[in-house]
């Protein structure tokens, strides 16, 4: 009796505890909070998550996550301005969109090349990228990959493949807005110094 | 087009960000993680949360959260051993159950008396507690309220009401297992010293 009756709640706690950023204790707290705020939070969340489970999919063109086969950015003809921003992950695309400055389209690789993890070009969305460049009349590919070794290796590989076909750029490196020198790593400081500009 | 198409995912992120312990950034990370682990995590979570939204309720007897009108602990006749443990919150009940030592029943007050927040006895599950003591032939009431001012005020109020009817006890105060004196507050140390025992 006891096992079956509360197992739905325990099951929910166990599932919530698998989310990044939540452990068993915070999952318990979250589930109690949900149950207390049933009308405000639990029921809407149940509906929302069921809806997302039924509809979320990767854009067949760029790898963005949306609810259609082709994502709204790829559908939007105003964004076919010849600029294509290559990112590692959907979260990077979302971060770029929050900045609200880029008006072109994206291509989500779904990771980086990695010799250690045996990730080759065909494991990422790289072949599709090479197809898109001529097909969508791309004039500039912005390689917005993370400033990690794997990210930069991947950027070099893509730059090699597209060399001569389009303008290739990467995000500027330097001191973040509001960043204090004292808290920055040496790599960032030396990159910012090398890329210094006339005032 | 853009607004309607991704709004399900944005809506889910907004709801997740309302959970305790999650902010907008971690909610985005959690939702992306969910979508990537659709079969393993998103679909089971959708089912689980819908199930809990449909079935979770407070036990009419003790205030525990379960999926029936009467919770498994109140249903279990083996736990009617005359001991009744009074806690502030369901999370406290769960913590007691994890310890696995208490074999009696619980009574969840749903908060503490608070002059500041205008919480009186009738706003808590105190009248029901006073009914349960004779009705369930309770012989000992263990006041396992938090060691806060409001918790202790509430404990004193309940002890007053039940005085003479049952044995009244409270959890021992002292040094936590594995606790280092250097990290304990003075109140705990002086309580532990006052309650010192012969070895």
Tab-separated table of C-alpha atoms in Angstrom:
chain	number	residue	atom	x	y	z
A	1	UNK	CA	0.000	0.000	0.000
A	2	UNK	CA	2.593	2.510	1.073
A	3	UNK	CA	4.824	1.822	-1.896
A	4	UNK	CA	2.243	2.269	-4.616
A	5	UNK	CA	0.513	5.242	-3.123
A	6	UNK	CA	3.327	7.753	-2.845
A	7	UNK	CA	5.418	6.338	-5.672
A	8	UNK	CA	4.074	8.865	-8.195
A	9	UNK	CA	5.498	11.694	-6.111
A	10	UNK	CA	8.741	9.838	-5.435
A	11	UNK	CA	9.013	9.053	-9.125
A	12	UNK	CA	8.607	12.751	-9.962
A	13	UNK	CA	11.278	13.672	-7.417
A	14	UNK	CA	13.659	11.095	-8.922
A	15	UNK	CA	13.088	12.495	-12.420
A	16	UNK	CA	13.490	16.119	-11.312
A	17	UNK	CA	16.734	15.205	-9.546
A	18	UNK	CA	18.180	14.240	-12.945
A	19	UNK	CA	17.918	17.810	-14.238
A	20	UNK	CA	21.182	19.734	-14.370
A	21	UNK	CA	21.429	22.018	-11.360
A	22	UNK	CA	19.029	20.003	-9.200
A	23	UNK	CA	20.013	17.283	-6.725
A	24	UNK	CA	17.780	15.068	-4.589
A	25	UNK	CA	17.272	17.743	-1.930
A	26	UNK	CA	16.400	20.563	-4.320
A	27	UNK	CA	14.221	18.195	-6.359
A	28	UNK	CA	12.202	17.412	-3.224
A	29	UNK	CA	11.889	21.102	-2.478
A	30	UNK	CA	10.818	21.826	-6.055
A	31	UNK	CA	8.193	19.063	-6.064
A	32	UNK	CA	6.712	20.215	-2.743
A	33	UNK	CA	6.611	23.751	-4.107
A	34	UNK	CA	4.869	22.490	-7.243
A	35	UNK	CA	2.253	20.572	-5.278
A	36	UNK	CA	1.542	23.577	-3.084
A	37	UNK	CA	1.186	25.847	-6.108
A	38	UNK	CA	-0.950	23.400	-8.009
A	39	UNK	CA	-3.122	25.862	-9.933
A	40	UNK	CA	-0.380	28.412	-10.503
A	41	UNK	CA	2.492	26.117	-11.333
A	42	UNK	CA	1.916	22.349	-11.281
A	43	UNK	CA	-0.974	22.154	-13.757
A	44	UNK	CA	0.510	24.709	-16.191
A	45	UNK	CA	3.856	22.917	-16.002
A	46	UNK	CA	2.216	19.548	-16.670
A	47	UNK	CA	0.481	20.974	-19.755
A	48	UNK	CA	3.570	22.812	-20.948
A	49	UNK	CA	5.926	19.877	-20.589
A	50	UNK	CA	3.488	17.512	-22.302
A	51	UNK	CA	3.182	19.988	-25.154
A	52	UNK	CA	6.942	20.356	-25.499
A	53	UNK	CA	7.437	16.575	-25.308
A	54	UNK	CA	4.969	16.208	-28.167
A	55	UNK	CA	6.230	19.032	-30.367
A	56	UNK	CA	9.904	19.881	-29.732
A	57	UNK	CA	12.217	18.893	-32.555
A	58	UNK	CA	15.459	19.912	-34.206
A	59	UNK	CA	15.240	22.146	-37.241
A	60	UNK	CA	16.139	19.963	-40.230
A	61	UNK	CA	18.032	22.875	-41.735
A	62	UNK	CA	20.080	24.408	-38.932
A	63	UNK	CA	19.703	22.194	-35.836
A	64	UNK	CA	17.927	24.854	-33.757
A	65	UNK	CA	15.254	23.495	-31.435
A	66	UNK	CA	11.688	24.494	-32.164
A	67	UNK	CA	8.296	23.014	-32.668
A	68	UNK	CA	8.327	22.686	-36.455
A	69	UNK	CA	10.503	20.781	-38.909
A	70	UNK	CA	11.957	24.104	-40.005
A	71	UNK	CA	12.642	26.634	-37.249
A	72	UNK	CA	11.226	30.193	-37.334
A	73	UNK	CA	14.660	31.685	-38.040
A	74	UNK	CA	15.155	29.497	-41.111
A	75	UNK	CA	11.571	30.247	-42.188
A	76	UNK	CA	12.124	33.996	-41.896
A	77	UNK	CA	13.208	35.270	-45.304
A	78	UNK	CA	14.333	38.563	-43.808
A	79	UNK	CA	17.096	36.657	-42.071
A	80	UNK	CA	18.479	35.288	-45.346
A	81	UNK	CA	20.913	38.197	-45.507
A	82	UNK	CA	23.903	36.066	-46.494
A	83	UNK	CA	25.294	35.885	-42.957
A	84	UNK	CA	25.505	32.485	-41.301
A	85	UNK	CA	26.577	32.197	-37.683
A	86	UNK	CA	27.999	28.787	-36.730
A	87	UNK	CA	27.564	27.815	-33.061
A	88	UNK	CA	28.282	24.653	-31.112
A	89	UNK	CA	25.012	24.346	-29.308
A	90	UNK	CA	21.404	25.562	-29.214
A	91	UNK	CA	22.171	27.337	-25.941
A	92	UNK	CA	24.784	29.403	-27.815
A	93	UNK	CA	22.176	30.279	-30.458
A	94	UNK	CA	19.807	31.399	-27.704
A	95	UNK	CA	22.576	33.508	-26.132
A	96	UNK	CA	23.246	35.194	-29.511
A	97	UNK	CA	19.516	35.847	-29.958
A	98	UNK	CA	19.287	37.403	-26.501
A	99	UNK	CA	22.031	39.819	-27.531
A	100	UNK	CA	19.636	40.729	-30.352
A	101	UNK	CA	22.278	42.085	-32.698
A	102	UNK	CA	22.741	39.319	-35.259
A	103	UNK	CA	20.176	39.445	-38.061
A	104	UNK	CA	21.294	36.482	-40.176
A	105	UNK	CA	20.776	32.742	-39.811
A	106	UNK	CA	22.437	30.117	-37.660
A	107	UNK	CA	23.949	26.707	-38.002
A	108	UNK	CA	24.127	24.573	-34.864
A	109	UNK	CA	26.926	22.000	-35.063
A	110	UNK	CA	25.766	19.965	-32.086
A	111	UNK	CA	29.216	19.803	-30.507
A	112	UNK	CA	32.856	20.121	-31.484
A	113	UNK	CA	35.357	17.901	-33.187
A	114	UNK	CA	37.186	15.891	-30.577
A	115	UNK	CA	39.962	13.390	-31.152
A	116	UNK	CA	39.642	12.209	-27.556
A	117	UNK	CA	35.931	11.464	-27.805
A	118	UNK	CA	36.257	10.275	-31.429
A	119	UNK	CA	33.912	12.976	-32.763
A	120	UNK	CA	34.563	13.507	-36.483
A	121	UNK	CA	33.010	15.956	-38.986
A	122	UNK	CA	30.249	13.491	-39.926
A	123	UNK	CA	29.159	13.206	-36.285
A	124	UNK	CA	28.438	16.925	-36.264
A	125	UNK	CA	26.231	18.964	-38.597
A	126	UNK	CA	29.299	19.903	-40.696
A	127	UNK	CA	28.350	18.238	-44.047
A	128	UNK	CA	25.006	20.055	-43.877
A	129	UNK	CA	26.876	23.338	-43.263
A	130	UNK	CA	29.028	22.800	-46.350
A	131	UNK	CA	25.836	22.190	-48.370
A	132	UNK	CA	24.064	25.255	-46.990
A	133	UNK	CA	26.777	27.749	-47.899
A	134	UNK	CA	26.223	27.522	-51.679
A	135	UNK	CA	22.519	26.572	-51.426
A	136	UNK	CA	21.567	29.640	-49.381
A	137	UNK	CA	23.962	32.000	-51.131
A	138	UNK	CA	25.864	32.633	-47.903
A	139	UNK	CA	28.451	35.383	-48.201
A	140	UNK	CA	29.860	35.388	-44.663
A	141	UNK	CA	30.289	32.569	-42.166
A	142	UNK	CA	30.786	33.794	-38.595
A	143	UNK	CA	32.432	31.084	-36.534
A	144	UNK	CA	31.032	31.765	-33.048
A	145	UNK	CA	32.507	28.671	-31.428
A	146	UNK	CA	33.627	28.593	-27.837
A	147	UNK	CA	37.174	29.707	-27.112
A	148	UNK	CA	38.177	26.204	-26.035
A	149	UNK	CA	40.772	24.008	-27.737
A	150	UNK	CA	38.105	21.761	-29.283
A	151	UNK	CA	36.051	24.790	-30.311
A	152	UNK	CA	39.016	26.413	-32.020
A	153	UNK	CA	40.064	23.125	-33.691
A	154	UNK	CA	36.555	22.850	-35.095
A	155	UNK	CA	36.639	26.465	-36.275
A	156	UNK	CA	39.928	25.824	-38.095
A	157	UNK	CA	38.565	22.681	-39.735
A	158	UNK	CA	35.472	24.493	-41.000
A	159	UNK	CA	37.525	27.488	-42.147
A	160	UNK	CA	39.704	25.067	-44.114
A	161	UNK	CA	36.708	23.466	-45.805
A	162	UNK	CA	35.095	26.777	-46.739
A	163	UNK	CA	38.276	28.614	-47.592
A	164	UNK	CA	37.864	30.693	-50.778
A	165	UNK	CA	34.073	30.226	-50.938
A	166	UNK	CA	32.928	32.851	-48.415
A	167	UNK	CA	34.158	35.509	-46.080
A	168	UNK	CA	35.114	33.803	-42.796
A	169	UNK	CA	35.060	35.701	-39.513
A	170	UNK	CA	35.076	34.926	-35.820
A	171	UNK	CA	33.832	36.790	-32.758
A	172	UNK	CA	36.244	39.375	-31.364
A	173	UNK	CA	38.121	38.309	-28.268
A	174	UNK	CA	38.790	40.759	-25.496
A	175	UNK	CA	37.707	42.089	-22.151
A	176	UNK	CA	33.986	41.439	-21.456
A	177	UNK	CA	31.798	44.501	-20.904
A	178	UNK	CA	31.973	45.282	-17.194
A	179	UNK	CA	34.864	42.867	-16.790
A	180	UNK	CA	37.571	43.720	-14.289
A	181	UNK	CA	41.120	42.983	-15.368
A	182	UNK	CA	41.941	41.591	-11.956
A	183	UNK	CA	39.412	38.790	-12.423
A	184	UNK	CA	40.289	37.898	-16.018
A	185	UNK	CA	42.531	35.037	-17.031
A	186	UNK	CA	45.874	35.758	-18.679
A	187	UNK	CA	44.725	34.379	-22.043
A	188	UNK	CA	41.898	36.897	-22.296
A	189	UNK	CA	44.113	39.784	-21.255
A	190	UNK	CA	46.808	38.937	-23.784
A	191	UNK	CA	44.193	38.439	-26.545
A	192	UNK	CA	42.658	41.822	-25.677
A	193	UNK	CA	46.079	43.447	-25.740
A	194	UNK	CA	46.979	41.940	-29.115
A	195	UNK	CA	43.650	43.128	-30.566
A	196	UNK	CA	43.939	46.615	-29.033
A	197	UNK	CA	42.346	49.476	-30.959
A	198	UNK	CA	43.033	53.195	-31.459
A	199	UNK	CA	40.679	55.341	-29.394
B	1	UNK	CA	5.336	33.061	-36.913
B	2	UNK	CA	8.411	33.238	-34.743
B	3	UNK	CA	6.458	34.101	-31.637
B	4	UNK	CA	3.958	31.285	-31.794
B	5	UNK	CA	6.360	28.613	-32.883
B	6	UNK	CA	8.898	28.686	-30.084
B	7	UNK	CA	6.573	30.006	-27.418
B	8	UNK	CA	5.850	26.507	-26.046
B	9	UNK	CA	9.524	26.086	-25.215
B	10	UNK	CA	9.840	29.636	-23.875
B	11	UNK	CA	6.733	29.085	-21.803
B	12	UNK	CA	8.246	25.923	-20.327
B	13	UNK	CA	11.462	27.784	-19.518
B	14	UNK	CA	9.484	30.548	-17.802
B	15	UNK	CA	7.611	27.992	-15.682
B	16	UNK	CA	10.749	26.049	-14.777
B	17	UNK	CA	12.450	29.294	-13.749
B	18	UNK	CA	9.790	29.683	-11.042
B	19	UNK	CA	10.945	26.547	-9.235
B	20	UNK	CA	12.989	27.125	-6.100
B	21	UNK	CA	16.676	26.694	-6.870
B	22	UNK	CA	16.319	27.410	-10.587
B	23	UNK	CA	16.768	30.780	-12.263
B	24	UNK	CA	16.327	31.741	-15.927
B	25	UNK	CA	19.759	30.432	-16.903
B	26	UNK	CA	19.475	27.069	-15.178
B	27	UNK	CA	15.876	26.723	-16.408
B	28	UNK	CA	17.109	27.128	-19.996
B	29	UNK	CA	19.828	24.574	-19.373
B	30	UNK	CA	17.328	22.167	-17.810
B	31	UNK	CA	14.849	22.523	-20.693
B	32	UNK	CA	17.550	21.945	-23.313
B	33	UNK	CA	18.690	18.895	-21.357
B	34	UNK	CA	15.096	17.648	-21.243
B	35	UNK	CA	14.597	18.080	-24.977
B	36	UNK	CA	17.832	16.258	-25.726
B	37	UNK	CA	16.896	13.378	-23.451
B	38	UNK	CA	13.375	13.172	-24.762
B	39	UNK	CA	12.827	9.420	-24.376
B	40	UNK	CA	14.769	9.086	-21.143
B	41	UNK	CA	13.621	12.193	-19.347
B	42	UNK	CA	11.174	14.529	-21.112
B	43	UNK	CA	8.398	12.044	-21.864
B	44	UNK	CA	8.613	10.290	-18.465
B	45	UNK	CA	8.636	13.688	-16.747
B	46	UNK	CA	5.598	14.834	-18.734
B	47	UNK	CA	3.702	11.698	-17.705
B	48	UNK	CA	4.862	11.882	-14.115
B	49	UNK	CA	4.020	15.532	-13.603
B	50	UNK	CA	0.593	15.116	-15.211
B	51	UNK	CA	-0.053	12.167	-12.922
B	52	UNK	CA	1.022	14.096	-9.837
B	53	UNK	CA	-1.016	17.150	-10.883
B	54	UNK	CA	-4.050	14.896	-11.154
B	55	UNK	CA	-3.563	12.890	-7.984
B	56	UNK	CA	-1.504	14.747	-5.360
B	57	UNK	CA	-3.485	15.866	-2.340
B	58	UNK	CA	-3.118	16.514	1.369
B	59	UNK	CA	-4.033	13.705	3.729
B	60	UNK	CA	-7.306	14.744	5.397
B	61	UNK	CA	-6.081	13.296	8.662
B	62	UNK	CA	-2.485	14.447	9.071
B	63	UNK	CA	-1.674	16.878	6.231
B	64	UNK	CA	0.972	14.646	4.618
B	65	UNK	CA	1.053	14.820	0.829
B	66	UNK	CA	0.089	11.696	-1.030
B	67	UNK	CA	-2.206	10.487	-3.748
B	68	UNK	CA	-5.163	9.393	-1.630
B	69	UNK	CA	-7.488	11.208	0.748
B	70	UNK	CA	-5.810	9.333	3.591
B	71	UNK	CA	-2.043	8.926	3.352
B	72	UNK	CA	-0.319	5.515	3.586
B	73	UNK	CA	1.086	6.300	7.031
B	74	UNK	CA	-2.367	7.076	8.443
B	75	UNK	CA	-3.737	3.968	6.686
B	76	UNK	CA	-1.070	1.744	8.201
B	77	UNK	CA	-2.467	0.267	11.425
B	78	UNK	CA	0.986	-0.841	12.506
B	79	UNK	CA	1.893	2.817	12.882
B	80	UNK	CA	-0.951	3.470	15.323
B	81	UNK	CA	1.415	2.817	18.231
B	82	UNK	CA	0.260	5.792	20.286
B	83	UNK	CA	3.147	8.032	19.188
B	84	UNK	CA	2.328	11.163	17.221
B	85	UNK	CA	5.121	13.307	15.791
B	86	UNK	CA	4.144	16.929	15.126
B	87	UNK	CA	6.102	18.652	12.339
B	88	UNK	CA	5.799	22.029	10.644
B	89	UNK	CA	5.973	20.891	7.080
B	90	UNK	CA	5.738	17.873	4.774
B	91	UNK	CA	9.460	18.232	4.042
B	92	UNK	CA	10.115	17.695	7.779
B	93	UNK	CA	7.965	14.556	7.691
B	94	UNK	CA	9.973	13.293	4.718
B	95	UNK	CA	13.225	14.033	6.566
B	96	UNK	CA	11.990	12.047	9.597
B	97	UNK	CA	10.958	9.144	7.330
B	98	UNK	CA	14.387	9.129	5.670
B	99	UNK	CA	15.923	8.714	9.122
B	100	UNK	CA	13.728	5.616	9.303
B	101	UNK	CA	13.609	5.433	13.101
B	102	UNK	CA	10.163	6.760	13.992
B	103	UNK	CA	7.446	4.130	13.776
B	104	UNK	CA	4.400	6.169	14.825
B	105	UNK	CA	2.201	8.617	12.945
B	106	UNK	CA	2.652	12.267	12.019
B	107	UNK	CA	0.743	15.499	12.187
B	108	UNK	CA	1.781	18.231	9.748
B	109	UNK	CA	0.868	21.697	11.043
B	110	UNK	CA	1.478	23.474	7.759
B	111	UNK	CA	3.535	26.251	9.337
B	112	UNK	CA	4.060	27.894	12.704
B	113	UNK	CA	2.169	30.400	14.781
B	114	UNK	CA	3.391	33.859	13.931
B	115	UNK	CA	2.264	37.118	15.443
B	116	UNK	CA	4.086	39.019	12.719
B	117	UNK	CA	2.350	37.210	9.860
B	118	UNK	CA	-0.942	36.960	11.782
B	119	UNK	CA	-0.957	33.147	11.768
B	120	UNK	CA	-3.165	31.847	14.598
B	121	UNK	CA	-3.950	28.271	15.740
B	122	UNK	CA	-6.948	28.009	13.409
B	123	UNK	CA	-4.787	28.847	10.386
B	124	UNK	CA	-2.696	25.759	11.123
B	125	UNK	CA	-3.788	22.153	11.550
B	126	UNK	CA	-3.867	22.614	15.359
B	127	UNK	CA	-7.606	22.029	16.028
B	128	UNK	CA	-7.349	18.756	14.089
B	129	UNK	CA	-4.342	17.783	16.229
B	130	UNK	CA	-6.297	18.381	19.422
B	131	UNK	CA	-9.063	16.149	18.016
B	132	UNK	CA	-6.690	13.397	16.973
B	133	UNK	CA	-5.046	12.953	20.364
B	134	UNK	CA	-8.120	11.438	22.063
B	135	UNK	CA	-9.574	9.948	18.855
B	136	UNK	CA	-6.473	7.928	18.024
B	137	UNK	CA	-5.596	7.078	21.626
B	138	UNK	CA	-2.305	8.939	21.363
B	139	UNK	CA	-0.077	8.445	24.400
B	140	UNK	CA	2.928	10.553	23.383
B	141	UNK	CA	3.146	13.705	21.278
B	142	UNK	CA	6.653	14.407	19.986
B	143	UNK	CA	6.982	18.074	19.069
B	144	UNK	CA	9.555	17.968	16.251
B	145	UNK	CA	9.268	21.639	15.338
B	146	UNK	CA	12.178	23.648	14.053
B	147	UNK	CA	14.429	25.266	16.621
B	148	UNK	CA	13.352	28.745	15.548
B	149	UNK	CA	11.512	31.268	17.692
B	150	UNK	CA	8.219	30.693	15.846
B	151	UNK	CA	8.729	26.935	15.979
B	152	UNK	CA	9.332	26.981	19.717
B	153	UNK	CA	6.390	29.359	20.337
B	154	UNK	CA	4.166	26.928	18.459
B	155	UNK	CA	5.553	23.990	20.448
B	156	UNK	CA	4.782	25.793	23.713
B	157	UNK	CA	1.258	26.620	22.583
B	158	UNK	CA	0.539	22.985	21.646
B	159	UNK	CA	2.129	21.713	24.861
B	160	UNK	CA	-0.173	24.059	26.790
B	161	UNK	CA	-3.260	22.775	25.004
B	162	UNK	CA	-2.379	19.110	25.490
B	163	UNK	CA	-0.936	19.439	28.969
B	164	UNK	CA	-2.120	16.583	31.219
B	165	UNK	CA	-3.619	14.564	28.363
B	166	UNK	CA	-0.498	12.889	26.949
B	167	UNK	CA	3.232	12.571	27.393
B	168	UNK	CA	4.847	15.542	25.629
B	169	UNK	CA	8.403	15.322	24.318
B	170	UNK	CA	10.637	17.206	21.933
B	171	UNK	CA	13.673	16.210	19.868
B	172	UNK	CA	16.981	16.333	21.725
B	173	UNK	CA	19.149	19.334	20.967
B	174	UNK	CA	22.888	18.985	20.662
B	175	UNK	CA	25.864	18.569	18.400
B	176	UNK	CA	24.889	17.032	15.026
B	177	UNK	CA	26.547	13.722	14.124
B	178	UNK	CA	29.785	14.602	12.354
B	179	UNK	CA	29.441	18.202	13.469
B	180	UNK	CA	32.572	20.138	14.322
B	181	UNK	CA	32.349	22.441	17.318
B	182	UNK	CA	34.235	25.130	15.470
B	183	UNK	CA	31.415	25.422	12.923
B	184	UNK	CA	28.507	25.301	15.361
B	185	UNK	CA	26.672	28.336	16.624
B	186	UNK	CA	26.876	29.247	20.303
B	187	UNK	CA	23.229	28.361	20.925
B	188	UNK	CA	23.763	24.764	19.816
B	189	UNK	CA	26.937	24.435	21.863
B	190	UNK	CA	25.344	25.766	25.023
B	191	UNK	CA	22.263	23.540	24.502
B	192	UNK	CA	24.537	20.536	24.017
B	193	UNK	CA	26.487	21.421	27.142
B	194	UNK	CA	23.361	21.840	29.266
B	195	UNK	CA	22.085	18.457	28.039
B	196	UNK	CA	25.426	16.707	28.566
B	197	UNK	CA	25.334	13.022	29.495
B	198	UNK	CA	27.460	10.631	31.569
B	199	UNK	CA	29.635	8.452	29.363
